[in-house]
């Protein structure tokens, strides 16, 4: 059995690139710190599983350290990597480096490390370079992705800000923003524009067999200007990833909306891509017409890809925890590629790689919830929130949902019920002693979505301090099939097992808790009898 997140609940590997090498699937990604204050604070590790058993993930250990890169500690943190098997049979890891909050992440080279096995250990090899040995710096060298395309080594990378499509770009200060952000001169940025393109956008180049030297110069695979194109509503932002399915190239990316993985297809590796659709959103935005204001989780940065594992396709992405963009956990869902090559957006679930519903037996961590909302959840971007809203967090060795306030919805999809009569939680009332307070800088960049995030400080109706009630439901707004009372304790740190009778028909159903109370609560585990 396995659930989302599919790695240990104290592990944080965002930007996941899944690759099948031999009879195992490996997860390569960034490595966040639990409760960290910025992106990618830890060294690269990987996990792997047999392609025939996606419940059996094995920790492979640290595969590469940031201090192995010669630029350390000028840039301390390694960002979203990818790994490819070279024509020599060795494995090559491509990555970028930056500092706190991503500063410096847009102006460094793409670095390369090499190993004899997929799980390393990797050793520094060099940086992607031009034929004359200088660092390749065409476009913005960010979020590398690489593919061995029948012996041709193709490297994809880039980021895109839409400033240059603004009518007053030359006078509104955005040019200066790009100069500062990309560490490029005004003249260099304008020279791209004079040639009819931009320093922004997803690019592709071809490497020599040495895996370092540019063989074919980089070019943008999607035109920078997206207005009037199929990409207008979902323009590329970052997180390039590439797959080839039969003769079609699938370019997977994080859109400017920043909560979704999208895809585009072409029969050519370097041009003529058309927008395909959204594969997954970490707030289920867009699914069945859901609007951003109705997001089912805190949303924010996502990055990942798709992979065929033992004949089935999956999408790997990440979710946000700790009220920030800096403690991200990898999740996965099975997807279907239709005969016409299209991919329909999938809903996020608690089951993920399990291949079916979770049995309603025993105890599960509460943090495998796939929906967590107070109905006005924020969108983060390179940020930590100090505002109170329900979130996955930790205190010591406990991982739990904290700051559960009145009217919070907590959802799990799906459980298979079989003569279950009771549902339980291990919970406690939140107070000043057990409240998680992050001891780190708090910041919010310009793209943090505050709209719709008005605080609901006034408690609805007339709940008293003695009323801490969890409604048990099978649909978000459906009838209550049971109730659980959360009592107070003289010990503020004590976790209490609380149960309630539940009238749940046999079969596969979602499970929802809706909280009512004037005080906030925390939930560590859920259970069934």
Short mmCIF file of C-alpha atoms in Angstrom, two decimals:
data_model
loop_
_atom_site.label_atom_id
_atom_site.label_comp_id
_atom_site.label_asym_id
_atom_site.label_seq_id
_atom_site.Cartn_x
_atom_site.Cartn_y
_atom_site.Cartn_z
CA UNK A 1 0.00 0.00 0.00
CA UNK A 2 1.16 3.53 -0.76
CA UNK A 3 -0.44 6.98 -0.57
CA UNK A 4 0.31 10.63 -1.32
CA UNK A 5 2.87 11.84 -0.54
CA UNK A 6 4.40 8.54 -1.60
CA UNK A 7 7.77 9.07 0.13
CA UNK A 8 8.18 9.19 3.93
CA UNK A 9 6.08 12.01 5.38
CA UNK A 10 9.20 13.74 6.71
CA UNK A 11 10.77 13.82 3.22
CA UNK A 12 10.56 16.79 0.86
CA UNK A 13 11.63 16.17 -2.75
CA UNK A 14 9.93 18.64 -5.12
CA UNK A 15 10.55 19.16 -8.85
CA UNK A 16 10.50 15.40 -9.32
CA UNK A 17 11.82 13.90 -12.54
CA UNK A 18 10.89 10.19 -12.61
CA UNK A 19 13.01 7.94 -14.81
CA UNK A 20 12.93 4.20 -15.39
CA UNK A 21 16.45 2.80 -15.62
CA UNK A 22 16.53 -0.97 -15.90
CA UNK A 23 13.90 -2.54 -13.67
CA UNK A 24 13.59 0.37 -11.24
CA UNK A 25 12.08 3.86 -11.31
CA UNK A 26 14.18 6.63 -9.77
CA UNK A 27 13.02 10.00 -8.45
CA UNK A 28 15.44 12.90 -9.03
CA UNK A 29 14.47 16.28 -7.67
CA UNK A 30 15.35 19.23 -5.51
CA UNK A 31 15.59 18.66 -1.76
CA UNK A 32 13.75 20.98 0.60
CA UNK A 33 14.23 21.18 4.34
CA UNK A 34 11.25 20.37 6.53
CA UNK A 35 10.08 23.79 7.70
CA UNK A 36 12.86 25.48 5.74
CA UNK A 37 12.96 29.19 4.99
CA UNK A 38 14.01 29.00 1.34
CA UNK A 39 14.12 26.59 -1.58
CA UNK A 40 16.31 23.50 -1.86
CA UNK A 41 18.31 23.75 1.34
CA UNK A 42 19.52 20.14 1.34
CA UNK A 43 21.76 17.98 -0.85
CA UNK A 44 20.37 15.76 -3.58
CA UNK A 45 19.04 12.35 -2.54
CA UNK A 46 17.07 9.85 -4.53
CA UNK A 47 14.55 7.10 -3.91
CA UNK A 48 13.80 4.18 -6.19
CA UNK A 49 11.20 1.43 -6.48
CA UNK A 50 10.78 -1.71 -8.57
CA UNK A 51 8.70 -0.95 -11.65
CA UNK A 52 6.45 -3.84 -10.59
CA UNK A 53 5.81 -2.50 -7.07
CA UNK A 54 5.34 1.23 -6.57
CA UNK A 55 4.61 0.70 -2.88
CA UNK A 56 8.22 -0.29 -2.19
CA UNK A 57 10.32 2.90 -2.23
CA UNK A 58 13.93 2.59 -1.17
CA UNK A 59 16.11 5.44 0.08
CA UNK A 60 19.30 5.49 -2.01
CA UNK A 61 21.06 8.11 0.12
CA UNK A 62 22.81 11.35 -0.78
CA UNK A 63 23.82 11.17 -4.44
CA UNK A 64 25.43 14.62 -4.81
CA UNK A 65 26.36 17.48 -2.48
CA UNK A 66 26.19 21.19 -3.25
CA UNK A 67 29.74 21.68 -1.97
CA UNK A 68 30.98 19.47 -4.83
CA UNK A 69 30.21 22.31 -7.24
CA UNK A 70 33.08 24.79 -7.62
CA UNK A 71 30.66 27.72 -7.27
CA UNK A 72 29.82 26.73 -3.68
CA UNK A 73 29.33 28.65 -1.38
CA UNK A 74 28.81 31.63 -3.68
CA UNK A 75 25.63 29.77 -4.63
CA UNK A 76 24.65 27.36 -1.88
CA UNK A 77 21.56 25.55 -3.12
CA UNK A 78 21.03 23.15 -6.02
CA UNK A 79 17.79 23.44 -7.95
CA UNK A 80 15.58 21.15 -10.02
CA UNK A 81 17.85 18.55 -11.65
CA UNK A 82 17.40 15.97 -14.35
CA UNK A 83 19.33 12.79 -15.15
CA UNK A 84 19.95 11.08 -18.50
CA UNK A 85 21.87 8.02 -19.60
CA UNK A 86 24.59 9.05 -22.02
CA UNK A 87 25.67 7.18 -25.11
CA UNK A 88 28.60 5.83 -23.09
CA UNK A 89 26.23 4.12 -20.64
CA UNK A 90 27.03 6.49 -17.77
CA UNK A 91 24.49 8.73 -16.03
CA UNK A 92 24.62 12.51 -16.21
CA UNK A 93 22.99 14.89 -13.75
CA UNK A 94 22.16 18.44 -14.94
CA UNK A 95 21.37 21.15 -12.40
CA UNK A 96 21.55 24.83 -11.55
CA UNK A 97 22.49 26.65 -8.37
CA UNK A 98 21.26 29.74 -6.56
CA UNK A 99 21.01 31.44 -3.20
CA UNK A 100 18.27 32.35 -0.76
CA UNK A 101 14.85 32.82 -2.40
CA UNK A 102 16.36 31.96 -5.76
CA UNK A 103 18.67 34.96 -5.97
CA UNK A 104 21.45 34.18 -8.42
CA UNK A 105 19.54 31.24 -9.84
CA UNK A 106 18.98 32.88 -13.22
CA UNK A 107 22.53 33.90 -14.07
CA UNK A 108 24.67 30.84 -13.43
CA UNK A 109 25.67 28.09 -15.84
CA UNK A 110 24.04 24.68 -16.12
CA UNK A 111 26.30 22.31 -14.22
CA UNK A 112 26.86 18.60 -14.89
CA UNK A 113 27.84 15.66 -12.70
CA UNK A 114 28.42 12.04 -13.73
CA UNK A 115 28.05 8.59 -12.18
CA UNK A 116 28.29 4.96 -13.19
CA UNK A 117 24.88 4.11 -11.66
CA UNK A 118 21.56 5.99 -11.59
CA UNK A 119 21.75 6.42 -7.81
CA UNK A 120 25.34 7.64 -7.94
CA UNK A 121 27.38 8.76 -6.22
CA UNK A 122 27.86 11.57 -8.76
CA UNK A 123 31.05 13.54 -9.29
CA UNK A 124 31.30 17.04 -10.71
CA UNK A 125 32.11 16.99 -14.43
CA UNK A 126 31.82 20.60 -15.57
CA UNK A 127 29.32 23.07 -17.00
CA UNK A 128 27.50 23.27 -20.31
CA UNK A 129 29.83 25.25 -22.52
CA UNK A 130 30.26 26.68 -25.96
CA UNK A 131 32.79 25.19 -28.37
CA UNK A 132 35.36 27.79 -27.24
CA UNK A 133 35.03 26.60 -23.63
CA UNK A 134 33.04 29.58 -22.32
CA UNK A 135 29.87 28.93 -20.31
CA UNK A 136 26.77 28.60 -22.46
CA UNK A 137 24.57 31.53 -21.45
CA UNK A 138 22.10 31.89 -24.31
CA UNK A 139 18.66 32.62 -22.88
CA UNK A 140 18.15 31.99 -19.14
CA UNK A 141 19.90 28.85 -17.87
CA UNK A 142 17.29 27.56 -15.46
CA UNK A 143 15.55 24.23 -14.66
CA UNK A 144 17.43 21.96 -17.08
CA UNK A 145 15.79 18.87 -18.59
CA UNK A 146 17.54 16.39 -20.83
CA UNK A 147 16.70 13.48 -23.11
CA UNK A 148 18.71 10.92 -25.04
CA UNK A 149 16.73 11.03 -28.27
CA UNK A 150 17.99 7.91 -30.07
CA UNK A 151 21.57 8.98 -29.47
CA UNK A 152 21.00 12.74 -29.76
CA UNK A 153 21.44 14.50 -26.40
CA UNK A 154 18.91 17.34 -26.18
CA UNK A 155 18.96 19.84 -23.32
CA UNK A 156 15.88 21.95 -22.54
CA UNK A 157 15.81 24.85 -20.07
CA UNK A 158 14.58 28.39 -19.43
CA UNK A 159 12.12 30.64 -17.67
CA UNK A 160 9.63 33.18 -18.90
CA UNK A 161 8.21 36.39 -17.47
CA UNK A 162 5.56 38.06 -19.58
CA UNK A 163 6.76 41.60 -19.06
CA UNK A 164 7.90 42.14 -22.61
CA UNK A 165 4.38 41.65 -23.95
CA UNK A 166 3.22 44.65 -21.92
CA UNK A 167 2.60 47.64 -24.18
CA UNK A 168 4.61 49.98 -21.95
CA UNK A 169 7.48 47.58 -21.23
CA UNK A 170 10.12 50.15 -22.22
CA UNK A 171 8.82 52.75 -19.76
CA UNK A 172 7.11 50.90 -16.89
CA UNK A 173 10.26 49.70 -15.12
CA UNK A 174 9.97 46.06 -16.15
CA UNK A 175 13.10 46.29 -18.28
CA UNK A 176 15.03 47.29 -15.18
CA UNK A 177 13.42 44.37 -13.34
CA UNK A 178 14.73 41.96 -15.96
CA UNK A 179 18.21 43.52 -15.84
CA UNK A 180 18.33 42.95 -12.10
CA UNK A 181 16.63 39.53 -12.08
CA UNK A 182 18.61 37.99 -14.93
CA UNK A 183 21.89 39.84 -14.30
CA UNK A 184 21.99 40.86 -17.96
CA UNK A 185 22.64 44.32 -19.39
CA UNK A 186 19.89 46.40 -20.93
CA UNK A 187 21.69 46.17 -24.23
CA UNK A 188 21.77 42.37 -24.12
CA UNK A 189 18.08 42.07 -23.28
CA UNK A 190 17.19 44.56 -26.00
CA UNK A 191 19.36 42.73 -28.53
CA UNK A 192 17.18 39.64 -28.14
CA UNK A 193 14.11 41.82 -28.69
CA UNK A 194 15.68 43.47 -31.73
CA UNK A 195 16.13 40.03 -33.28
CA UNK A 196 12.42 39.34 -32.84
CA UNK A 197 12.56 37.08 -29.79
CA UNK A 198 13.43 37.35 -26.07
CA UNK A 199 15.93 36.25 -23.47
CA UNK A 200 12.85 34.63 -21.89
CA UNK A 201 11.28 31.35 -22.91
CA UNK A 202 11.89 27.60 -23.13
CA UNK A 203 14.96 26.73 -25.17
CA UNK A 204 16.60 23.58 -26.54
CA UNK A 205 20.13 22.82 -27.63
CA UNK A 206 22.00 19.68 -28.70
CA UNK A 207 25.10 18.47 -26.87
CA UNK A 208 28.14 16.58 -28.07
CA UNK A 209 28.72 13.08 -26.71
CA UNK A 210 30.95 14.61 -24.02
CA UNK A 211 27.64 15.81 -22.49
CA UNK A 212 29.08 19.30 -21.96
CA UNK A 213 29.81 20.98 -25.30
CA UNK A 214 27.14 22.64 -27.41
CA UNK A 215 26.79 20.90 -30.77
CA UNK A 216 23.71 22.76 -32.03
CA UNK A 217 23.05 26.23 -30.67
CA UNK A 218 20.02 26.88 -28.48
CA UNK A 219 16.75 28.12 -29.92
CA UNK A 220 13.38 28.88 -28.37
CA UNK A 221 10.94 26.01 -28.89
CA UNK A 222 7.89 28.23 -28.27
CA UNK A 223 7.72 31.86 -29.46
CA UNK A 224 8.00 34.33 -26.59
CA UNK A 225 4.87 36.24 -27.52
CA UNK A 226 1.90 34.03 -26.61
CA UNK A 227 -0.98 36.45 -27.12
CA UNK A 228 -3.25 35.04 -29.78
CA UNK A 229 -1.63 31.58 -29.58
CA UNK A 230 -2.73 28.33 -27.95
CA UNK A 231 -0.45 29.18 -24.99
CA UNK A 232 -2.12 32.49 -24.11
CA UNK A 233 -4.06 31.20 -21.10
CA UNK A 234 -1.30 28.87 -19.88
CA UNK A 235 2.06 30.39 -20.86
CA UNK A 236 5.32 28.66 -19.97
CA UNK A 237 6.91 29.86 -16.75
CA UNK A 238 9.50 27.29 -15.65
CA UNK A 239 10.02 23.60 -14.89
CA UNK A 240 10.89 22.33 -18.36
CA UNK A 241 10.65 18.57 -18.84
CA UNK A 242 10.68 16.50 -22.00
CA UNK A 243 9.39 13.08 -22.99
CA UNK A 244 9.12 11.35 -26.37
CA UNK A 245 6.16 9.05 -26.89
CA UNK A 246 6.38 7.18 -30.17
CA UNK A 247 7.25 9.98 -32.59
CA UNK A 248 5.68 12.82 -30.58
CA UNK A 249 7.59 15.12 -28.23
CA UNK A 250 5.76 16.05 -25.03
CA UNK A 251 7.03 19.23 -23.40
CA UNK A 252 5.82 19.34 -19.78
CA UNK A 253 6.08 22.62 -17.90
CA UNK A 254 4.86 24.75 -15.03
CA UNK A 255 2.67 27.56 -16.34
CA UNK A 256 2.64 31.18 -15.23
CA UNK A 257 -0.46 30.30 -13.19
CA UNK A 258 2.09 28.45 -11.05
CA UNK A 259 -0.20 25.72 -9.64
CA UNK A 260 -0.40 23.46 -12.69
CA UNK A 261 1.65 21.18 -14.89
CA UNK A 262 0.78 21.62 -18.54
CA UNK A 263 1.93 19.92 -21.70
CA UNK A 264 2.55 20.81 -25.33
CA UNK A 265 3.25 18.50 -28.24
CA UNK A 266 5.12 18.56 -31.53
CA UNK A 267 6.48 16.09 -34.04
CA UNK A 268 9.72 18.09 -33.92
CA UNK A 269 11.98 18.48 -30.88
CA UNK A 270 12.71 22.19 -31.29
CA UNK A 271 9.68 23.96 -32.79
CA UNK A 272 6.01 23.87 -33.74
CA UNK A 273 4.77 22.96 -30.25
CA UNK A 274 1.07 23.47 -29.59
CA UNK A 275 -0.59 23.65 -26.20
CA UNK A 276 -2.20 20.39 -25.15
CA UNK A 277 -3.77 21.06 -21.76
CA UNK A 278 -3.34 20.87 -18.02
CA UNK A 279 -2.28 17.51 -16.58
CA UNK A 280 -2.64 18.30 -12.87
CA UNK A 281 -3.13 21.26 -10.53
CA UNK A 282 -2.11 21.11 -6.88
CA UNK A 283 -5.37 22.86 -6.02
CA UNK A 284 -7.55 21.02 -8.56
CA UNK A 285 -8.06 24.38 -10.26
CA UNK A 286 -9.53 23.91 -13.73
CA UNK A 287 -10.81 20.43 -12.96
CA UNK A 288 -14.49 20.31 -13.93
CA UNK A 289 -14.43 24.09 -14.27
CA UNK A 290 -13.15 24.85 -10.77
CA UNK A 291 -12.05 28.48 -10.47
CA UNK A 292 -8.91 29.68 -8.71
CA UNK A 293 -10.91 31.26 -5.88
CA UNK A 294 -12.28 27.80 -5.09
CA UNK A 295 -8.87 26.08 -4.86
CA UNK A 296 -8.93 23.02 -2.64
CA UNK A 297 -5.50 23.61 -1.10
CA UNK A 298 -2.96 26.33 -0.68
CA UNK A 299 -1.50 26.49 -4.18
CA UNK A 300 1.89 27.53 -5.43
CA UNK A 301 4.93 26.40 -7.35
CA UNK A 302 4.80 23.00 -8.98
CA UNK A 303 7.22 21.12 -11.20
CA UNK A 304 7.39 17.53 -12.35
CA UNK A 305 6.89 15.23 -15.29
CA UNK A 306 5.29 12.08 -16.64
CA UNK A 307 6.71 8.57 -16.92
CA UNK A 308 5.64 5.19 -18.22
CA UNK A 309 6.16 2.65 -15.45
CA UNK A 310 5.40 -0.98 -16.21
CA UNK A 311 2.96 -0.07 -18.96
CA UNK A 312 1.08 2.68 -17.10
CA UNK A 313 1.56 6.43 -17.26
CA UNK A 314 1.90 8.61 -14.18
CA UNK A 315 2.33 12.30 -13.49
CA UNK A 316 4.64 13.40 -10.68
CA UNK A 317 4.18 16.84 -9.12
CA UNK A 318 4.45 18.43 -5.68
CA UNK A 319 2.27 19.95 -3.00
CA UNK A 320 3.00 22.73 -0.50
CA UNK A 321 3.24 22.40 3.29
CA UNK A 322 4.21 24.60 6.25
CA UNK A 323 2.36 27.62 4.75
CA UNK A 324 5.27 28.18 2.36
CA UNK A 325 6.84 27.31 -0.97
CA UNK A 326 9.89 25.90 0.76
CA UNK A 327 8.69 22.55 2.13
CA UNK A 328 7.30 20.77 -0.91
CA UNK A 329 6.42 17.07 -1.10
CA UNK A 330 6.28 14.86 -4.16
CA UNK A 331 2.95 13.32 -5.11
CA UNK A 332 1.85 11.27 -8.10
CA UNK A 333 -1.30 10.24 -9.96
CA UNK A 334 -1.99 7.77 -12.72
CA UNK A 335 -2.92 9.41 -16.02
CA UNK A 336 -4.28 8.21 -19.33
CA UNK A 337 -2.87 9.13 -22.72
CA UNK A 338 -5.75 8.91 -25.16
CA UNK A 339 -5.39 7.38 -28.63
CA UNK A 340 -5.20 10.91 -30.08
CA UNK A 341 -2.29 11.70 -27.74
CA UNK A 342 -4.23 13.99 -25.42
CA UNK A 343 -4.00 13.90 -21.62
CA UNK A 344 -7.05 14.80 -19.55
CA UNK A 345 -6.51 16.65 -16.27
CA UNK A 346 -6.58 14.31 -13.28
CA UNK A 347 -7.82 15.07 -9.80
CA UNK A 348 -5.40 14.92 -6.90
CA UNK A 349 -6.03 12.06 -4.50
CA UNK A 350 -4.71 10.45 -1.36
CA UNK A 351 -4.24 7.15 -3.23
CA UNK A 352 -1.72 8.26 -5.83
CA UNK A 353 0.40 5.29 -6.86
CA UNK A 354 -1.64 2.74 -4.92
CA UNK A 355 -3.49 1.55 -8.00
CA UNK A 356 -6.83 1.70 -6.21
CA UNK A 357 -8.54 2.94 -3.04
CA UNK A 358 -6.98 2.68 0.39
CA UNK A 359 -8.60 0.11 2.69
CA UNK A 360 -10.53 1.69 5.56
CA UNK A 361 -8.60 -0.36 8.08
CA UNK A 362 -6.25 0.75 10.84
CA UNK A 363 -4.62 4.17 11.09
CA UNK A 364 -3.33 6.65 8.51
CA UNK A 365 -1.38 9.90 8.87
CA UNK A 366 -3.80 12.80 8.65
CA UNK A 367 -1.39 14.61 6.31
CA UNK A 368 -2.28 12.34 3.38
CA UNK A 369 -5.33 14.56 2.85
CA UNK A 370 -5.66 15.67 -0.75
CA UNK A 371 -8.03 18.58 0.01
CA UNK A 372 -7.41 21.06 2.82
CA UNK A 373 -9.28 24.33 2.71
CA UNK A 374 -10.99 26.96 4.81
CA UNK A 375 -12.62 28.17 1.54
CA UNK A 376 -10.30 31.13 1.15
CA UNK A 377 -6.88 29.53 0.79
CA UNK A 378 -3.95 31.59 -0.53
CA UNK A 379 -1.67 31.15 -3.51
CA UNK A 380 1.98 31.33 -2.55
CA UNK A 381 5.00 32.20 -4.63
CA UNK A 382 8.49 32.25 -3.13
CA UNK A 383 6.85 33.03 0.18
CA UNK A 384 6.07 32.10 3.76
CA UNK A 385 2.74 33.20 5.20
CA UNK A 386 2.32 34.42 8.77
CA UNK A 387 -1.47 34.44 8.37
CA UNK A 388 -3.36 31.59 9.99
CA UNK A 389 -4.96 28.95 7.79
CA UNK A 390 -5.05 25.13 7.89
CA UNK A 391 -1.78 23.55 6.81
CA UNK A 392 0.36 20.44 6.90
CA UNK A 393 3.17 21.07 9.37
CA UNK A 394 5.35 19.48 12.04
CA UNK A 395 6.51 19.98 15.63
CA UNK A 396 9.35 17.77 16.78
CA UNK A 397 8.68 14.29 15.45
CA UNK A 398 4.96 14.90 14.98
CA UNK A 399 3.56 15.59 11.50
CA UNK A 400 -0.01 16.85 11.50
CA UNK A 401 -2.59 19.28 10.17
CA UNK A 402 -2.52 22.47 12.20
CA UNK A 403 -4.55 25.68 12.46
CA UNK A 404 -7.79 23.89 11.61
CA UNK A 405 -10.37 26.62 12.04
CA UNK A 406 -14.14 26.73 11.90
CA UNK A 407 -15.59 25.47 8.59
CA UNK A 408 -12.32 23.84 7.47
CA UNK A 409 -12.78 20.97 5.00
CA UNK A 410 -10.31 18.06 5.10
CA UNK A 411 -10.71 15.52 2.29
CA UNK A 412 -9.35 12.06 1.48
CA UNK A 413 -9.88 10.26 -1.84
CA UNK A 414 -10.53 7.37 -1.74
CA UNK A 415 -11.19 4.72 0.90
CA UNK A 416 -12.81 1.34 0.47
CA UNK A 417 -15.25 0.84 3.33
CA UNK A 418 -16.30 -2.60 4.49
CA UNK A 419 -18.69 -2.76 7.44
CA UNK A 420 -17.02 0.20 9.13
CA UNK A 421 -18.94 1.50 12.11
CA UNK A 422 -16.55 4.02 13.63
CA UNK A 423 -14.12 6.68 12.44
CA UNK A 424 -11.48 8.11 14.76
CA UNK A 425 -8.90 10.88 14.86
CA UNK A 426 -5.91 11.55 17.05
CA UNK A 427 -6.23 15.24 17.74
CA UNK A 428 -5.85 18.07 20.21
CA UNK A 429 -7.06 21.61 20.70
CA UNK A 430 -4.52 24.14 19.42
CA UNK A 431 -3.02 26.58 21.89
CA UNK A 432 -0.03 28.85 22.38
CA UNK A 433 2.16 25.95 23.52
CA UNK A 434 1.57 23.60 20.58
CA UNK A 435 1.07 26.16 17.82
CA UNK A 436 3.78 25.90 15.16
CA UNK A 437 5.57 29.23 14.76
CA UNK A 438 8.23 29.26 12.07
CA UNK A 439 11.47 30.79 13.31
CA UNK A 440 12.60 32.13 9.94
CA UNK A 441 12.30 35.22 7.74
CA UNK A 442 8.80 35.85 6.45
CA UNK A 443 8.47 37.21 2.94
CA UNK A 444 6.07 37.42 0.03
CA UNK A 445 6.95 38.24 -3.56
CA UNK A 446 4.78 40.15 -5.99
CA UNK A 447 2.90 37.14 -7.32
CA UNK A 448 1.46 35.99 -3.97
CA UNK A 449 -2.29 35.81 -4.54
CA UNK A 450 -3.96 37.76 -1.78
CA UNK A 451 -7.25 38.18 -3.61
CA UNK A 452 -9.92 36.14 -1.90
CA UNK A 453 -7.71 35.70 1.17
CA UNK A 454 -9.65 37.95 3.52
CA UNK A 455 -9.40 36.70 7.08
CA UNK A 456 -12.56 35.33 8.65
CA UNK A 457 -11.69 36.24 12.24
CA UNK A 458 -15.29 36.38 13.38
CA UNK A 459 -16.45 32.89 14.35
CA UNK A 460 -19.67 31.83 12.66
CA UNK A 461 -22.82 31.10 14.63
CA UNK A 462 -22.57 30.50 18.37
CA UNK A 463 -19.96 27.83 19.01
CA UNK A 464 -18.59 27.77 22.54
CA UNK A 465 -15.09 26.86 23.67
CA UNK A 466 -16.44 23.41 24.62
CA UNK A 467 -17.67 22.73 21.09
CA UNK A 468 -14.92 21.18 18.93
CA UNK A 469 -16.83 19.00 16.47
CA UNK A 470 -15.79 17.15 13.34
CA UNK A 471 -18.60 16.29 10.97
CA UNK A 472 -17.94 13.11 8.96
CA UNK A 473 -19.19 13.31 5.39
CA UNK A 474 -18.90 11.44 2.11
CA UNK A 475 -19.29 14.59 -0.01
CA UNK A 476 -18.06 18.11 0.83
CA UNK A 477 -21.54 19.55 1.32
CA UNK A 478 -23.53 16.38 1.81
CA UNK A 479 -25.27 14.96 4.83
CA UNK A 480 -23.30 14.25 7.98
CA UNK A 481 -22.84 10.51 8.51
CA UNK A 482 -21.20 10.85 11.92
CA UNK A 483 -19.62 13.24 14.41
CA UNK A 484 -16.44 13.29 16.47
CA UNK A 485 -16.02 15.47 19.57
CA UNK A 486 -12.51 16.79 20.30
CA UNK A 487 -12.15 17.27 24.08
CA UNK A 488 -9.86 19.66 25.92
CA UNK A 489 -6.92 18.38 27.94
CA UNK A 490 -5.03 19.71 30.92
CA UNK A 491 -1.83 18.83 29.03
CA UNK A 492 -1.60 21.11 25.96
CA UNK A 493 0.79 18.69 24.23
CA UNK A 494 -1.35 15.58 24.70
CA UNK A 495 -2.74 13.86 21.62
CA UNK A 496 -6.16 12.33 22.30
CA UNK A 497 -7.82 9.52 20.37
CA UNK A 498 -11.41 10.53 19.64
CA UNK A 499 -13.95 8.43 17.78
CA UNK A 500 -17.48 8.67 16.53
CA UNK A 501 -20.08 6.33 15.16
CA UNK A 502 -20.36 6.58 11.38
CA UNK A 503 -23.06 5.35 9.03
CA UNK A 504 -20.97 4.63 5.93
CA UNK A 505 -22.21 2.26 3.22
CA UNK A 506 -19.84 -0.38 1.93
CA UNK A 507 -17.90 0.54 -1.18
CA UNK A 508 -15.42 3.14 -2.38
CA UNK A 509 -16.06 6.69 -1.17
CA UNK A 510 -14.21 9.90 -0.42
CA UNK A 511 -13.99 10.80 3.26
CA UNK A 512 -14.38 14.38 4.45
CA UNK A 513 -14.15 16.05 7.81
CA UNK A 514 -15.75 19.46 8.31
CA UNK A 515 -14.74 21.20 11.52
CA UNK A 516 -16.99 23.37 13.66
CA UNK A 517 -15.63 25.20 16.67
CA UNK A 518 -14.58 28.50 18.17
CA UNK A 519 -11.08 27.17 18.88
CA UNK A 520 -8.61 25.75 16.40
CA UNK A 521 -7.56 22.12 16.49
CA UNK A 522 -4.78 19.86 15.19
CA UNK A 523 -5.17 16.35 13.76
CA UNK A 524 -2.31 13.84 13.63
CA UNK A 525 -3.93 10.57 12.50
CA UNK A 526 -7.23 9.20 11.26
CA UNK A 527 -8.47 5.65 11.81
CA UNK A 528 -11.21 3.13 11.14
CA UNK A 529 -13.03 0.33 12.92
#
